[in-house]
Amino acid sequence: MDWELFWSSIGPMVEGGIKNTIPLTLLSFTFGLILALLTALARLSGNKVFSGIARVYVSAIRGTPLLVQLFIVFFGLPDLGVTLDPFPSAVIAFSLNVGAYASEIVRASILSVPKGQWEAGYTIGMTYPQTLRRIILPQATRVSIPPLSNSFISLVKDTSLASQILVVELFRKSQEIAARTYDFLQLYITAAILYWIVCFILSLVQGRIEKKLDRYVAK
Amino acid sequence: MQIHVQNLHKSFGELNVLRGIDLEVPKGNVVAIIGPSGSGKTTFLRCLNALEMPNQGLFEFSDGFSLDFSKYPKKNEILKLRRKSGMVFQSYNLFPHKTALENVMEGPVIVQKLNKEEVRARAVSLLEKVGLGEKMDLYPHQLSGGQQQRVGIARALAIEPELMLFDEPTSALDPELVGEVLSVMKELAREGQTMVVVTHELKFAEDVADHVMFIDGGVVVEQGPPKEILKAPKEARTKQFLDRVLNPS
Ligand SMILES: Nc1ncnc2c1ncn2[C@@H]1O[C@H](COP(=O)(O)OP(=O)(O)OP(=O)(O)O)[C@@H](O)[C@H]1O
Ligand SMILES: [Mg+2]
């Protein structure tokens, strides 16, 4: 263990994490969730066109590698005259990716709410959006927290792929330093530990949220 | 006449569940619907609230509002119909993430967009009326079945419906809890609330209902005052049904 290297490398890596990894994760997850909800509702709508589009989207994203999706957005789209910086390219690719996977989670958790809850909303005069927002989603949220947390934690780790399209995030920082110093093992293990710490903290947060949402459920 | 239902038909695919039902409920009256399992009682009640869409039929209300199901009704007509009636479910269907008080306030606040403080005061008095003044801040899972069903009744009443619909409100309850729910319903009837009640509680029908309707196979077999239908039925099918309910073996 080279402590001098450790102290000089950890700063840039944490900086890459704070400036890029974390914002990339948060933005992509937020947009991804919105996309996931829209996709899930389209699939549940019974409208052939909407649910058809949603199916194709989910199938295409799930059936192709994330790295290829990143490359299409960053290196491919310029051929169509759409040239984006690395960071927004990564946000687009990751949001689309999260949207597809999370849509299945959202759909399943909406379906897990008993039909009687929709009906109870309707009988007091609520509209579909009111019932969805006030009655169904709060209950679906509880069900979806564990699988969505998994998606979130996966996303944190997947953002390391953005290093391949020149986003200077945590892992790319470690690569840059390793290219200079050749201390591959130490630098990549340091990077791995930093990811681990973040994911560990996230799983603690997950536990707290679950506990909070459990307050109205019979034990 | 609070509501007049004419020639109501409902089928699920090939299965004709309701085959031309007529019903008139005068203001302040209680109609009890009885009939064997699978006869279409629940379906009928759900049609009255457009939870099931009738294939045919006409609803007319005292205020001139009417809905003809021979063509598919518009969204706002369905909403209007639902705001005229309150539904009490066999399985309560309370909102588990809301307290008893929040369950009752939900309709007036979200649907009718009434002032929250005024709604709260009214919701509190409704919960007191059904005997749950002490339990307002508990979640459904913290309440007994009978208490949950009384919250269900308060929630339905909160939108001030012209018509209350009850689908076997006591049949999911332990026997010792049935009474507390029935007595709330009796009180409502006494206050002049118009109600349609699907029930297996023949004693309740006899004591409280103004009119009893026996349905079987999706048609009204016999109807009239409770004394007639329950004590001296004319139709063989009614007799047979009452026999089976009164002497289960
Ligand atoms: N959504 C549905 N799809 C298909 N068939 C249905 C549906 N709902 C009800 N049915 C059928 O319609 C018939 C009448 O059902 P309904 O629930 O109205 O009977 P019920 O008189 O309320 O019976 P019970 O006393 O057991 O509650 C039954 O044969 C039932 O299987
Ligand atoms: Mg039924």
PDB file of C-alpha atoms in Angstrom, chain A residues 115-117 119-127 130 134-135 138-139 215-218, chain B residues 46 49 79 82-83 85 87 93-98 106-107 110-111 113 139 141 155:
ATOM      1  CA  LYS A 115     -58.637  -3.517  -7.326  1.00  0.00           C
ATOM      2  CA  GLY A 116     -60.916  -2.553  -4.442  1.00  0.00           C
ATOM      3  CA  GLN A 117     -58.671   0.449  -3.758  1.00  0.00           C
ATOM      4  CA  GLU A 119     -63.035   1.217  -6.724  1.00  0.00           C
ATOM      5  CA  ALA A 120     -63.092   2.849  -3.316  1.00  0.00           C
ATOM      6  CA  GLY A 121     -61.511   5.924  -4.899  1.00  0.00           C
ATOM      7  CA  TYR A 122     -64.018   5.936  -7.736  1.00  0.00           C
ATOM      8  CA  THR A 123     -67.033   5.549  -5.452  1.00  0.00           C
ATOM      9  CA  ILE A 124     -66.163   8.672  -3.512  1.00  0.00           C
ATOM     10  CA  GLY A 125     -66.124  10.434  -6.864  1.00  0.00           C
ATOM     11  CA  MET A 126     -62.417  10.541  -7.619  1.00  0.00           C
ATOM     12  CA  THR A 127     -61.149  10.593 -11.194  1.00  0.00           C
ATOM     13  CA  GLN A 130     -56.840  11.529  -8.482  1.00  0.00           C
ATOM     14  CA  ARG A 134     -53.771   9.848  -3.840  1.00  0.00           C
ATOM     15  CA  ILE A 135     -54.637   6.185  -3.348  1.00  0.00           C
ATOM     16  CA  PRO A 138     -48.646   5.781  -2.207  1.00  0.00           C
ATOM     17  CA  GLN A 139     -49.407   2.100  -1.691  1.00  0.00           C
ATOM     18  CA  ARG A 215     -46.086   2.482   9.629  1.00  0.00           C
ATOM     19  CA  TYR A 216     -49.570   1.875   8.248  1.00  0.00           C
ATOM     20  CA  VAL A 217     -49.131  -1.807   7.528  1.00  0.00           C
ATOM     21  CA  ALA A 218     -50.216  -4.547   9.882  1.00  0.00           C
TER      22      ALA A 218
ATOM     23  CA  ARG B  46     -71.990  -2.027  -8.806  1.00  0.00           C
ATOM     24  CA  ASN B  49     -72.356   3.178  -9.141  1.00  0.00           C
ATOM     25  CA  LEU B  79     -68.527  11.114 -12.094  1.00  0.00           C
ATOM     26  CA  ARG B  82     -70.917   8.431  -8.466  1.00  0.00           C
ATOM     27  CA  ARG B  83     -71.203  11.628  -6.478  1.00  0.00           C
ATOM     28  CA  SER B  85     -74.304   7.626  -4.291  1.00  0.00           C
ATOM     29  CA  MET B  87     -70.873   2.662  -1.685  1.00  0.00           C
ATOM     30  CA  ASN B  93     -61.728  -1.242   1.134  1.00  0.00           C
ATOM     31  CA  LEU B  94     -60.489   1.486   3.434  1.00  0.00           C
ATOM     32  CA  PHE B  95     -57.367   3.343   2.325  1.00  0.00           C
ATOM     33  CA  PRO B  96     -54.693   1.621   4.431  1.00  0.00           C
ATOM     34  CA  HIS B  97     -52.234   4.510   4.258  1.00  0.00           C
ATOM     35  CA  LYS B  98     -54.699   6.997   5.698  1.00  0.00           C
ATOM     36  CA  GLU B 106     -60.594  12.317   1.321  1.00  0.00           C
ATOM     37  CA  GLY B 107     -63.759  12.624  -0.775  1.00  0.00           C
ATOM     38  CA  ILE B 110     -60.160  16.042  -3.032  1.00  0.00           C
ATOM     39  CA  VAL B 111     -63.348  15.616  -5.019  1.00  0.00           C
ATOM     40  CA  LYS B 113     -62.632  20.651  -3.020  1.00  0.00           C
ATOM     41  CA  TYR B 139     -54.961   3.432  10.718  1.00  0.00           C
ATOM     42  CA  HIS B 141     -55.089  -2.090  10.410  1.00  0.00           C
ATOM     43  CA  ARG B 155     -66.447   7.708   4.339  1.00  0.00           C
TER      44      ARG B 155
END
